[in-house]
CSV table of C-alpha atoms in Angstrom, one decimal:
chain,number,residue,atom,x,y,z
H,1,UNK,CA,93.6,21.0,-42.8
H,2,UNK,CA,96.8,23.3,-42.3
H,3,UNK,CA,97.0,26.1,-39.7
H,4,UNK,CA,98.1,28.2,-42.6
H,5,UNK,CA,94.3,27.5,-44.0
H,6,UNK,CA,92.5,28.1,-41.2
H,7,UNK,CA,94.7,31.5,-41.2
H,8,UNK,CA,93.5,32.3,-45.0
H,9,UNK,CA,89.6,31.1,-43.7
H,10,UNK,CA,89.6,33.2,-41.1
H,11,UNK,CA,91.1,36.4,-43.1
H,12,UNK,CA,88.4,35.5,-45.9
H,13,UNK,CA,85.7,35.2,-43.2
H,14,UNK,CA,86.4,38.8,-41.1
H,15,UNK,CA,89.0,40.6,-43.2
H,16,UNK,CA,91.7,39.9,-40.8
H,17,UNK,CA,94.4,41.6,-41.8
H,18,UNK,CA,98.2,40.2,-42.0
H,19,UNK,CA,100.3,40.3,-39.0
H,20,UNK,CA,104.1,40.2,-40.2
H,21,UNK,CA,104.9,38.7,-36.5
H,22,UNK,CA,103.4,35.3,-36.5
H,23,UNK,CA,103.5,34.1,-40.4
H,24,UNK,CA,106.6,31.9,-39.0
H,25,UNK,CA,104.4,30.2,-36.3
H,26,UNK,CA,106.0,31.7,-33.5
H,27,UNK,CA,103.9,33.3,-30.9
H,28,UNK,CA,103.2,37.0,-32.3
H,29,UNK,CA,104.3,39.9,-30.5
H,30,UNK,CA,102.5,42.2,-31.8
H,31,UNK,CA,99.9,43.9,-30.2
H,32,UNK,CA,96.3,43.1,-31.5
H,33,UNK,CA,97.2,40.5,-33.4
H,34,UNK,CA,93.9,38.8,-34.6
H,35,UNK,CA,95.6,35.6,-35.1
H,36,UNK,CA,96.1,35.2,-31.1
H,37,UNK,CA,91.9,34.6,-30.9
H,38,UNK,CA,92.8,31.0,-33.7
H,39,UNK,CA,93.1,28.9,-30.7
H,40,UNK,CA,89.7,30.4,-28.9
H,41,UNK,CA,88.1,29.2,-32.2
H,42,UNK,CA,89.2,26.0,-32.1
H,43,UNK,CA,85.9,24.8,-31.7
H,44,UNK,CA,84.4,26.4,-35.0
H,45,UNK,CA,87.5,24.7,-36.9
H,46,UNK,CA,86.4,21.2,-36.2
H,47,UNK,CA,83.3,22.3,-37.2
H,48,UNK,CA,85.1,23.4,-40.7
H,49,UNK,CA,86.5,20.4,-40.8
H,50,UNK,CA,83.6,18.4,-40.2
H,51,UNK,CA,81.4,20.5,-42.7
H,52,UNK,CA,84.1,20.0,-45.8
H,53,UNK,CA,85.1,16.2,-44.0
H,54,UNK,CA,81.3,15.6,-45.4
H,55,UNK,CA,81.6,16.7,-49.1
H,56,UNK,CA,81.6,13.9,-51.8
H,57,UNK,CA,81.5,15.2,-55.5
H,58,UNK,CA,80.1,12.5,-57.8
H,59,UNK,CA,82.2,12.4,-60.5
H,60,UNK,CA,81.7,9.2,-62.2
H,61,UNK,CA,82.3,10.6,-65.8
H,62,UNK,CA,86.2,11.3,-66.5
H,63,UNK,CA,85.3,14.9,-68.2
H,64,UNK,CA,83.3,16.2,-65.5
H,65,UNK,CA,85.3,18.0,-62.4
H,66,UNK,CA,84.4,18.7,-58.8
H,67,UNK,CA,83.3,21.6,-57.6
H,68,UNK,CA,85.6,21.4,-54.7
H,69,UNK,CA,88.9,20.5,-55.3
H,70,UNK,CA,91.0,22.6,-53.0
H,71,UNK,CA,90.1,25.1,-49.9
H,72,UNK,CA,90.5,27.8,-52.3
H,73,UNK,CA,87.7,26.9,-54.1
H,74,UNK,CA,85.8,27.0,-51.2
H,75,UNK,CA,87.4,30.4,-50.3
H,76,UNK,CA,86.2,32.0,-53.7
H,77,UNK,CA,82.8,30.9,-53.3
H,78,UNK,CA,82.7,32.7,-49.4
H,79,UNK,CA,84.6,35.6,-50.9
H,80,UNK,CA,81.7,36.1,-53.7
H,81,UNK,CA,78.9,36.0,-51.0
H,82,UNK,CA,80.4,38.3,-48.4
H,83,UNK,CA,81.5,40.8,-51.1
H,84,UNK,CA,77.5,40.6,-53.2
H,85,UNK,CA,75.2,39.2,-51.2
H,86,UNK,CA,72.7,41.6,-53.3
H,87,UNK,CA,73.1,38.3,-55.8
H,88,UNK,CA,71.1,35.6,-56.4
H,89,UNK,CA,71.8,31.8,-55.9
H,90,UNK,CA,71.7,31.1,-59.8
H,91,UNK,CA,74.1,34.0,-60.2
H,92,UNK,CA,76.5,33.1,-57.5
H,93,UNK,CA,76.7,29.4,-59.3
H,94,UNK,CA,77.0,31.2,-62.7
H,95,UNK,CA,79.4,33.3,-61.4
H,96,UNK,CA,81.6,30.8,-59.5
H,97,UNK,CA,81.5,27.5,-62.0
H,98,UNK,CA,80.9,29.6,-65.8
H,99,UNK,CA,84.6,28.7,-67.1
H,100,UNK,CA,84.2,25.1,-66.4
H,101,UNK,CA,81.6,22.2,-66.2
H,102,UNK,CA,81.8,21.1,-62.6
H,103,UNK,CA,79.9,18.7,-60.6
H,104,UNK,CA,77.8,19.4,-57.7
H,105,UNK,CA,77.8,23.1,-57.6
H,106,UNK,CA,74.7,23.2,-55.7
H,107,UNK,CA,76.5,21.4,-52.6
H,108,UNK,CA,79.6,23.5,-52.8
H,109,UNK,CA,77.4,26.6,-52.6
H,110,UNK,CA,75.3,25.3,-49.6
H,111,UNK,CA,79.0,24.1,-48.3
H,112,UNK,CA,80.2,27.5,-48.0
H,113,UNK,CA,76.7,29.0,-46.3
H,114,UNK,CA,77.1,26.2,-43.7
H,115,UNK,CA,80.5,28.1,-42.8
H,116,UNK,CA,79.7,31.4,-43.0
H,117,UNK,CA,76.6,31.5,-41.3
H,118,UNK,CA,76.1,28.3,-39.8
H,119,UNK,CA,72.8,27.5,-41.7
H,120,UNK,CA,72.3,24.1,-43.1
H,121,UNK,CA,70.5,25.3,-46.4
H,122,UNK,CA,69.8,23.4,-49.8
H,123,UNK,CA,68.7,24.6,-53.4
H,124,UNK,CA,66.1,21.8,-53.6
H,125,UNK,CA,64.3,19.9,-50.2
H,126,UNK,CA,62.3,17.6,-52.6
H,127,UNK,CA,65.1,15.0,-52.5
H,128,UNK,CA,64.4,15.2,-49.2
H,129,UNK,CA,66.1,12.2,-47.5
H,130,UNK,CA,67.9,13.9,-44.2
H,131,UNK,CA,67.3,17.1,-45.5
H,132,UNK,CA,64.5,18.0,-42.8
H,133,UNK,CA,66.5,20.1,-40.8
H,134,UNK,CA,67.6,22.4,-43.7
H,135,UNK,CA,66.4,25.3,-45.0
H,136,UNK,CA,65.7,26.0,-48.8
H,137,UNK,CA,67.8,29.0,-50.6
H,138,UNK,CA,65.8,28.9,-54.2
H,139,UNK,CA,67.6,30.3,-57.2
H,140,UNK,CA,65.9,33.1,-57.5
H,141,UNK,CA,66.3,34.9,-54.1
H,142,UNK,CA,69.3,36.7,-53.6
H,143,UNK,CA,71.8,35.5,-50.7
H,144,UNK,CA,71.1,38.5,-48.4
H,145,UNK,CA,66.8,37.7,-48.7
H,146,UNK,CA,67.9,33.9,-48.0
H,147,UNK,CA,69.7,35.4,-44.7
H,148,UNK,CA,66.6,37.2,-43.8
H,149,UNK,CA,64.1,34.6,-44.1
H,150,UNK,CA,65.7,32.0,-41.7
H,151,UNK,CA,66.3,34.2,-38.7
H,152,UNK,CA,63.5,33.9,-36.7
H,153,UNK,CA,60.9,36.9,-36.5
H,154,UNK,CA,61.6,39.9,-34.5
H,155,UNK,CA,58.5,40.2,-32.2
H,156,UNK,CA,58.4,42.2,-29.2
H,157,UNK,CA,57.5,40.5,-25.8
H,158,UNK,CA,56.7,43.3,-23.6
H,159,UNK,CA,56.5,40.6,-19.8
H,160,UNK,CA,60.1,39.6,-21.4
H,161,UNK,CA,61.3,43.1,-22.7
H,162,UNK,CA,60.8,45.1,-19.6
H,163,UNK,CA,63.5,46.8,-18.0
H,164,UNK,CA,64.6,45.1,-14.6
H,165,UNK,CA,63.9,48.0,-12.1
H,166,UNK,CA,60.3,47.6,-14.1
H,167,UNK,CA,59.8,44.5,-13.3
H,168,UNK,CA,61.4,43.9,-9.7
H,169,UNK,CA,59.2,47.3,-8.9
H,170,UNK,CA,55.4,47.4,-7.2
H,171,UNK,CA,52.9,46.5,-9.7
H,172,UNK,CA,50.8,49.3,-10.6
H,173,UNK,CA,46.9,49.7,-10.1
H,174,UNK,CA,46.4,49.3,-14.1
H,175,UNK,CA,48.6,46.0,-13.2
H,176,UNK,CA,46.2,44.7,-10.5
H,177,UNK,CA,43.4,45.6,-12.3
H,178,UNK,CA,44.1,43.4,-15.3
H,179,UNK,CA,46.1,40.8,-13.3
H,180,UNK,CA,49.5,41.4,-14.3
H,181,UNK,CA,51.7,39.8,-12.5
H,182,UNK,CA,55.2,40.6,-13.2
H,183,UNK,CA,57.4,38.5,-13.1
H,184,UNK,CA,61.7,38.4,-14.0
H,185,UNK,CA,61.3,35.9,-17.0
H,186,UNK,CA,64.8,36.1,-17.7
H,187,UNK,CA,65.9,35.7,-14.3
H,188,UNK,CA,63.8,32.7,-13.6
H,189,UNK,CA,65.8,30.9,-16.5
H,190,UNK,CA,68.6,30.2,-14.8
H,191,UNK,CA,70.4,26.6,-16.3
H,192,UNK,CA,70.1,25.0,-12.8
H,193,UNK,CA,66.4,25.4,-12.6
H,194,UNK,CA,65.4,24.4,-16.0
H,195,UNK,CA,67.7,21.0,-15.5
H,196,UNK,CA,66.0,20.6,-11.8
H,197,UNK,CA,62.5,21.5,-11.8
H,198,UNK,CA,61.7,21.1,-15.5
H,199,UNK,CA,64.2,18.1,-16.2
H,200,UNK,CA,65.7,19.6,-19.3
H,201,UNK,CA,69.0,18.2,-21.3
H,202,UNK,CA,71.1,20.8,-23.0
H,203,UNK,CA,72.1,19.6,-26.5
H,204,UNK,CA,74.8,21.6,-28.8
H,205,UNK,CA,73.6,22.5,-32.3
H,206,UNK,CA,75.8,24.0,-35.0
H,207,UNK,CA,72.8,25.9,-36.9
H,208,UNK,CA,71.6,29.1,-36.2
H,209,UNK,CA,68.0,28.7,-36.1
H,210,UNK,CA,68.2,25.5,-33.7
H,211,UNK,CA,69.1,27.9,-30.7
H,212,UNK,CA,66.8,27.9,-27.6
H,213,UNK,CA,64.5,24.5,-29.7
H,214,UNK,CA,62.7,22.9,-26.9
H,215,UNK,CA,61.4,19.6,-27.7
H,216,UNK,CA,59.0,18.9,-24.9
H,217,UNK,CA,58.4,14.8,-25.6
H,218,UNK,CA,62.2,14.5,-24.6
H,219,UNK,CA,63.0,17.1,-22.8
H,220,UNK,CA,66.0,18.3,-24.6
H,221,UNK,CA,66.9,22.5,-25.4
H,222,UNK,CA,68.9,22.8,-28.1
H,223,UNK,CA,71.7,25.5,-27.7
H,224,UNK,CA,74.0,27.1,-30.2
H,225,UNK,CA,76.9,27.1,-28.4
H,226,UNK,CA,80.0,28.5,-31.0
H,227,UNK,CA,80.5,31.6,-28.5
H,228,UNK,CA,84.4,32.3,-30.4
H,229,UNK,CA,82.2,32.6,-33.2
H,230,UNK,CA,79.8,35.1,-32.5
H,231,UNK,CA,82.4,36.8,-31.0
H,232,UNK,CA,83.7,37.9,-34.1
H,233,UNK,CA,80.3,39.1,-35.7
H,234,UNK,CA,80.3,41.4,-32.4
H,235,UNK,CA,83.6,42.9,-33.4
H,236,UNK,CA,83.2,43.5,-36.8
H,237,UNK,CA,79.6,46.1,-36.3
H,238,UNK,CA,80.9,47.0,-33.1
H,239,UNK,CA,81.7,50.4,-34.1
H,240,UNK,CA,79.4,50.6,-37.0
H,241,UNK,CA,76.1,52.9,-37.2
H,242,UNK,CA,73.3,51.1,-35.3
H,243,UNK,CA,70.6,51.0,-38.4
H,244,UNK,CA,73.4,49.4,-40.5
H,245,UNK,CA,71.2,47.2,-42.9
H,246,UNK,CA,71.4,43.2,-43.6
H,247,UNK,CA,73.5,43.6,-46.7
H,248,UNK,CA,76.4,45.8,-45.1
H,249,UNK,CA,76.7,43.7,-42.0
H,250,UNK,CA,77.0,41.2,-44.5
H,251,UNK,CA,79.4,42.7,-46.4
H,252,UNK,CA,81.0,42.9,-43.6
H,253,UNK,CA,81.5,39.5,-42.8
H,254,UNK,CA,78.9,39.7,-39.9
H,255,UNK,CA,75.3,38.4,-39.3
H,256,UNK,CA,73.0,40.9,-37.0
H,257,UNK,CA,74.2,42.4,-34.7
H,258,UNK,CA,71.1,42.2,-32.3
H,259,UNK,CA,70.9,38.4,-33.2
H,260,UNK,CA,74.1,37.9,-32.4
H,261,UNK,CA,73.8,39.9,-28.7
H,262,UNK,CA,70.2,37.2,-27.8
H,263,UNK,CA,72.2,34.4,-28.7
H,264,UNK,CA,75.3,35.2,-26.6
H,265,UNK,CA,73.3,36.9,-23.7
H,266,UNK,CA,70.8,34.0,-23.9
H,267,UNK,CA,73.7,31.7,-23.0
H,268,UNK,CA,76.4,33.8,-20.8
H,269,UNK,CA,73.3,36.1,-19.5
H,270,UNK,CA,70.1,34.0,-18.9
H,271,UNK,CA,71.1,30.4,-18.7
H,272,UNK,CA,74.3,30.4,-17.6
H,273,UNK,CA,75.7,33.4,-16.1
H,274,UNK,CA,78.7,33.7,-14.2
H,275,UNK,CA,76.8,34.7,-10.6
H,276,UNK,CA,75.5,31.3,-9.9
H,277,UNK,CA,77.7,28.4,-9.7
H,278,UNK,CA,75.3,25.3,-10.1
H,279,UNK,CA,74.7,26.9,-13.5
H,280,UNK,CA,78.3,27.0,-14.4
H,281,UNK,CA,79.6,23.9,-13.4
H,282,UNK,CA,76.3,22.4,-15.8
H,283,UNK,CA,78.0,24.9,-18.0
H,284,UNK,CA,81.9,23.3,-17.0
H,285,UNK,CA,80.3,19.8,-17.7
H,286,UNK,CA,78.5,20.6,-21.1
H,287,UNK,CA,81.9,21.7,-22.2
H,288,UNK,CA,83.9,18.7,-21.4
H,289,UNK,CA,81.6,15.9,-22.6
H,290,UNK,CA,78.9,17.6,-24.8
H,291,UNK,CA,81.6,19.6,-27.2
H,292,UNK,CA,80.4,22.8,-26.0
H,293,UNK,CA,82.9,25.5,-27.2
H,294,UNK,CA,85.2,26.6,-24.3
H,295,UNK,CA,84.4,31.1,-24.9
H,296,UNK,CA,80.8,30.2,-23.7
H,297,UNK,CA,82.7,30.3,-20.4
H,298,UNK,CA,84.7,33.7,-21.8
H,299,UNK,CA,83.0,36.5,-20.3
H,300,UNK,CA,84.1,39.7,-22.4
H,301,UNK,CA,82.3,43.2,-22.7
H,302,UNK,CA,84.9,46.1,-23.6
H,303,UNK,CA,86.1,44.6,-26.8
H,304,UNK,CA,82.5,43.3,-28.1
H,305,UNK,CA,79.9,45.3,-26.4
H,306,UNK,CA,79.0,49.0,-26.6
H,307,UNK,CA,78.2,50.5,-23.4
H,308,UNK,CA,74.1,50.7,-23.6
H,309,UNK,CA,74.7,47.0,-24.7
H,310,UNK,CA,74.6,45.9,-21.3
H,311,UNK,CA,71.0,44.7,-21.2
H,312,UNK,CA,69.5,43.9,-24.4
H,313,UNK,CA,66.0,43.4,-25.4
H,314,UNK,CA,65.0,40.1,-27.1
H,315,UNK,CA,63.5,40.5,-30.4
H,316,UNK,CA,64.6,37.4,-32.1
H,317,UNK,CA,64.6,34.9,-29.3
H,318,UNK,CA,61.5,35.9,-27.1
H,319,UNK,CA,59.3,33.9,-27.9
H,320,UNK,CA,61.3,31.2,-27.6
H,321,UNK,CA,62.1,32.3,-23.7
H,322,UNK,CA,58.6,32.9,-23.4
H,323,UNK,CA,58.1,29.4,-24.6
H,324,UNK,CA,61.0,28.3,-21.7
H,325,UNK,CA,59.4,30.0,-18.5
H,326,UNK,CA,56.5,28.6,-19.9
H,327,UNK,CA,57.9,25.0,-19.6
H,328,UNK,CA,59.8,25.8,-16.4
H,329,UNK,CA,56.7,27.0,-14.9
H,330,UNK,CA,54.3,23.8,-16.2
H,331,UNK,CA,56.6,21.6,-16.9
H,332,UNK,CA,55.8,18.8,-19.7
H,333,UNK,CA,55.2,15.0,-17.8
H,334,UNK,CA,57.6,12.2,-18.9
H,335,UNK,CA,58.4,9.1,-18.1
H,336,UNK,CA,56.4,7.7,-15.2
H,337,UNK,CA,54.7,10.7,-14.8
H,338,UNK,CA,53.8,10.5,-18.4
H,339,UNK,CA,52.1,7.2,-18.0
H,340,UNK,CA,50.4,8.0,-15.0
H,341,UNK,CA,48.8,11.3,-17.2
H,342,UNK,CA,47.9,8.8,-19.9
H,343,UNK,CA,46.1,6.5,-17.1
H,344,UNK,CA,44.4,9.2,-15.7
H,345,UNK,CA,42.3,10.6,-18.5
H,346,UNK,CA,38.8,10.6,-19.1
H,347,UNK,CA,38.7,7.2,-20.8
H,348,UNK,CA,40.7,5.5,-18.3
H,349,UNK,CA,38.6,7.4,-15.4
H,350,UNK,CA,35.8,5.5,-17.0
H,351,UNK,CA,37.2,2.1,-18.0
H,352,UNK,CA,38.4,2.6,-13.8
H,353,UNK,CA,35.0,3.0,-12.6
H,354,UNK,CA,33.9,0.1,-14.9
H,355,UNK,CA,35.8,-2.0,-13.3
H,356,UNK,CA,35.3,-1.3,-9.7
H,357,UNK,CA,31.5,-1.5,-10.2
H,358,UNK,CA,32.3,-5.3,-11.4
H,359,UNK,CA,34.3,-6.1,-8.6
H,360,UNK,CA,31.7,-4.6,-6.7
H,361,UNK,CA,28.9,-6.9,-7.7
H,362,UNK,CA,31.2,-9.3,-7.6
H,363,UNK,CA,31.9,-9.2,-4.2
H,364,UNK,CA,28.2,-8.5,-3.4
H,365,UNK,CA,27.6,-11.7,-5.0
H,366,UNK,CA,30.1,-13.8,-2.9
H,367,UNK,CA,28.7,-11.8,0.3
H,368,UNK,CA,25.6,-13.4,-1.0
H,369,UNK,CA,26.1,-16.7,-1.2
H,370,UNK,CA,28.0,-16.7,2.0
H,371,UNK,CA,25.1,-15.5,3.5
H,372,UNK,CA,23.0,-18.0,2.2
H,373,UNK,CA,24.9,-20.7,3.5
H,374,UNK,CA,25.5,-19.3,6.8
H,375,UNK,CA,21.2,-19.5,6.6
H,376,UNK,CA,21.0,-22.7,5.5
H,377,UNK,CA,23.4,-23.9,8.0
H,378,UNK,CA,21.3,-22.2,10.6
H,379,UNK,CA,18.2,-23.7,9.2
H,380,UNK,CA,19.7,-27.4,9.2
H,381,UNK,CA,20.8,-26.9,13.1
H,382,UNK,CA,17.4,-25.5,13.8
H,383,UNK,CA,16.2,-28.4,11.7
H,384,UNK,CA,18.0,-31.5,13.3
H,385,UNK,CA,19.1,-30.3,16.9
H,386,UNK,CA,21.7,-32.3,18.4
H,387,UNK,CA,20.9,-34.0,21.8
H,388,UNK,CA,23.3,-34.2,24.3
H,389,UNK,CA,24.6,-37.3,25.2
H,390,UNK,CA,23.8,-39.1,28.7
C-alpha cells in the first residue's frame, strides 16, 4: 500500500481536502494541513492493510472477475455508502457490481464496512464457520438502519450519570432512606485498580461493539483502542447542530458523535487518565507490546471537544461500566481461588462431612480395639501374676 493511497483513503473517508504543499512528500507547510495527522493514524493503516491483506476473490472460472481488483474499487464502494447510506445492501451491490459479473461482492461490501466503521458485518451468518463475532447486514435494511442496530442501546444509568459535585456531595435523607449510597463509579475505574484488585487483562479489539466486553471466566476487558481514529469522527460534527441525525453524521463521514465521546472518555477519562501514573504506564505498556494505538496517550480537547463536552454522560456504554464496578467491587474467582469455590459448594460441604464421619468411626473403631487389648492384657496379668524371684 502506497502513502499516495492511504492519502486518497483518508480524503474518501473525511473529505480531506487537497493541500498543494505536501503532494511532493515533503513535509507541508501549510497551516492545517490534514495530511500532518497520516502518521498519528498509523495505527488504523495497518489495520487497512490487514483488513484488505485478508481478501481472497474466488475466481476459479476465467469469465468471472473479482470484486476487488484495485484500492479504487474499494474506494467507490466507501464513497457510495458515505454519500447514501439511506440505501439498502442489495442496492449498494446493484449499484456498485451492475456493469459487470464479479465475484464475491458480498465480501467486498462487508470489506469496506470493516473500514469505515470498524464493524465486522456479513450478509449471511448461516455459513457460519468464524463468523461468530460478526454482525449480520441483511439485504433489505438500508446501511444507515445496519449502523443503528449494532451500537449498543442508549440507556440511562442514573448511580453512573450523576454529575460529580452530586455524587462526592452528602447523601440526602430520601438517599438514607432508600439506602443509596453514592458512590463515583467512574472514578473507582481507574486501569490500576481493575488490573490489581480484580486481576483484569486489557486486550485491543478493532470492532466497535467489542469495547468495554468483560469476559469474566478469563478475566480479560476488551478495549477499542484506534484513538487517531475516533479522533477524526470528533472533528468532522464538531461544529455541527447537536440533534444532527444518523444519516447526516453519516454523510458525513462520522459515526455518533456521543458514541464516539464514551469510547474516547472511557479510555483517556475513566481507565486511563492522565492524573495517575500506575494507570499510564499500564497504558505505556499496552502500547508497546499489545499494539495499542499511540493517540490513546494524545490528550486533545480544543480541536475535538466543545466546551460543555467536558464531562459527558454515558448512554451507550453504561451498562457496560456498571457491569465493570460491578466486577471491581465482587470480583469473579479464578484460578486457585476458582477451585477452592468449586470445593466449597454444597455438594462438596456434604461429600466433606461424609468423609470425616468415616474417619471418625474409623478411628473410634481402632480406639476400640486398642482398648480391648489394653483389657485383655490387664486381665491376663491379673490372671497369671508373676512371682518374684528369690
Amino acid at each position: 500500500v502506497t502513502k499516495r493511497q492511504l492519502r486518497h483513503l483518508c480524503k474518501v473517508l473525511w473529505s480531506w481536502p487537497d493541500c498543494e504543499g505536501c503532494c511532493d512528500d515533503k513535509p507541508c507547510s501549510s497551516q492545517g494541513c490534514p495530511f500532518k495527522r497520516m502518521k498519528r493514524l498509523g495505527r488504523f493503516f495497518e489495520h487497512y492493510k490487514d483488513v484488505i491483506a485478508t481478501y481472497e476473490p474466488d475466481t476459479k472460472h476465467g469469465e468471472e472477475v473479482a470484486a476487488l481488483t484495485c484500492h479504487d474499487d474499494l474506494f467507490r464502494i466507501l464513497v457510495l455508502l458515505r454519500t447514501s447510506p439511506e440505501l439498502t445492501r442489495a442496492q449498494i451491490r446493484n449499484t456498485l457490481f451492475a456493469d459487470r459479473q464479479g465475484v464475491d461482492e458480498e465480501g467486498a461490501i462487508d470489506i469496506a464496512v470493516k473500514i469505515m466503521v470498524m464493524v465486522n458485518c456479513s450478509a449471511d451468518l448461516r455459513s457460519a464457520s468464524g463468523l461468530q463475532d460478526r454482525v449480520r447486514w441483511p439485504n433489505d435494511f438500508p446501511f444507515s438502519q445496519f449502523v443503528s442496530d449494532f451500537l449498543p442501546t442508549p440507556t440511562d444509568h442514573p448511580r453512573l450519570n450523576e454529575d460529580d459535585m452530586e455524587i462526592h456531595s452528602r447523601p440526602n435523607e430520601d438517599d438514607l432512606e432508600k439506602g443509596v449510597d453514592k458512590v463515583d463509579i467512574k472514578g473507582a475505574l481507574l486501569a490500576k485498580k481493575l488490573k490489581k484488585h480484580a486481576g483484569l487483562n486489557f486486550q485491543p479489539t478493532d470492532d466497535l461493539r467489542c469495547h468495554l466486553r468483560l469476559n469474566k471466566k478469563n478475566g480479560v476487558l476488551e478495549l477499542y483502542h484506534h484513538a487517531a481514529f475516533l479522533k477524526e469522527h470528533l472533528r468532522l460534527t464538531k461544529d455541527e447542530p447537536e440533534n444532527l441525525s444518523l444519516e447526516e453524521s453519516l454523510r458525513l463521514g462520522a459515526l455518533p458523535r456521543q458514541l464516539v465521546l464514551e469510547i474516547l472518555d472511557s479510555l483517556q477519562k475513566i481507565l486511563f487518565p492522565r492524573t495517575d501514573k500506575k494507570s499510564r504506564k499500564i497504558l505505556d505498556s499496552l502500547i508497546a507490546t499489545q499494539g495499542f494505538d499511540e493517540d490513546c496517550g494524545r490528550y486533545e480537547s480544543t480541536t475535538i471537544r466543545n466546551a460543555k463536552e467536558k464531562d459527558i454522560p454515558y448512554h451507550y456504554f453504561g451498562a457496560r461500566l456498571a457491569e465493570l464496578h460491578e466486577e471491581l467491587e465482587n470480583p469473579t474467582p479464578r484460578g486457585i481461588e476458582r477451585w477452592f469455590q468449586r470445593k466449597s459448594g454444597a455438594r462438596y460441604v456434604m461429600m466433606a462431612t461424609l468423609v470425616g464421619v468415616l474417619i471418625a468411626i474409623i478411628l473410634g473403631i481402632a480406639g476400640l480395639a486398642v482398648s480391648s487389648y489394653q483389657a485383655w492384657l490387664g486381665y491376663q496379668q491379673w490372671q497369671h501374676p508373676i512371682s518374684p524371684s528369690g
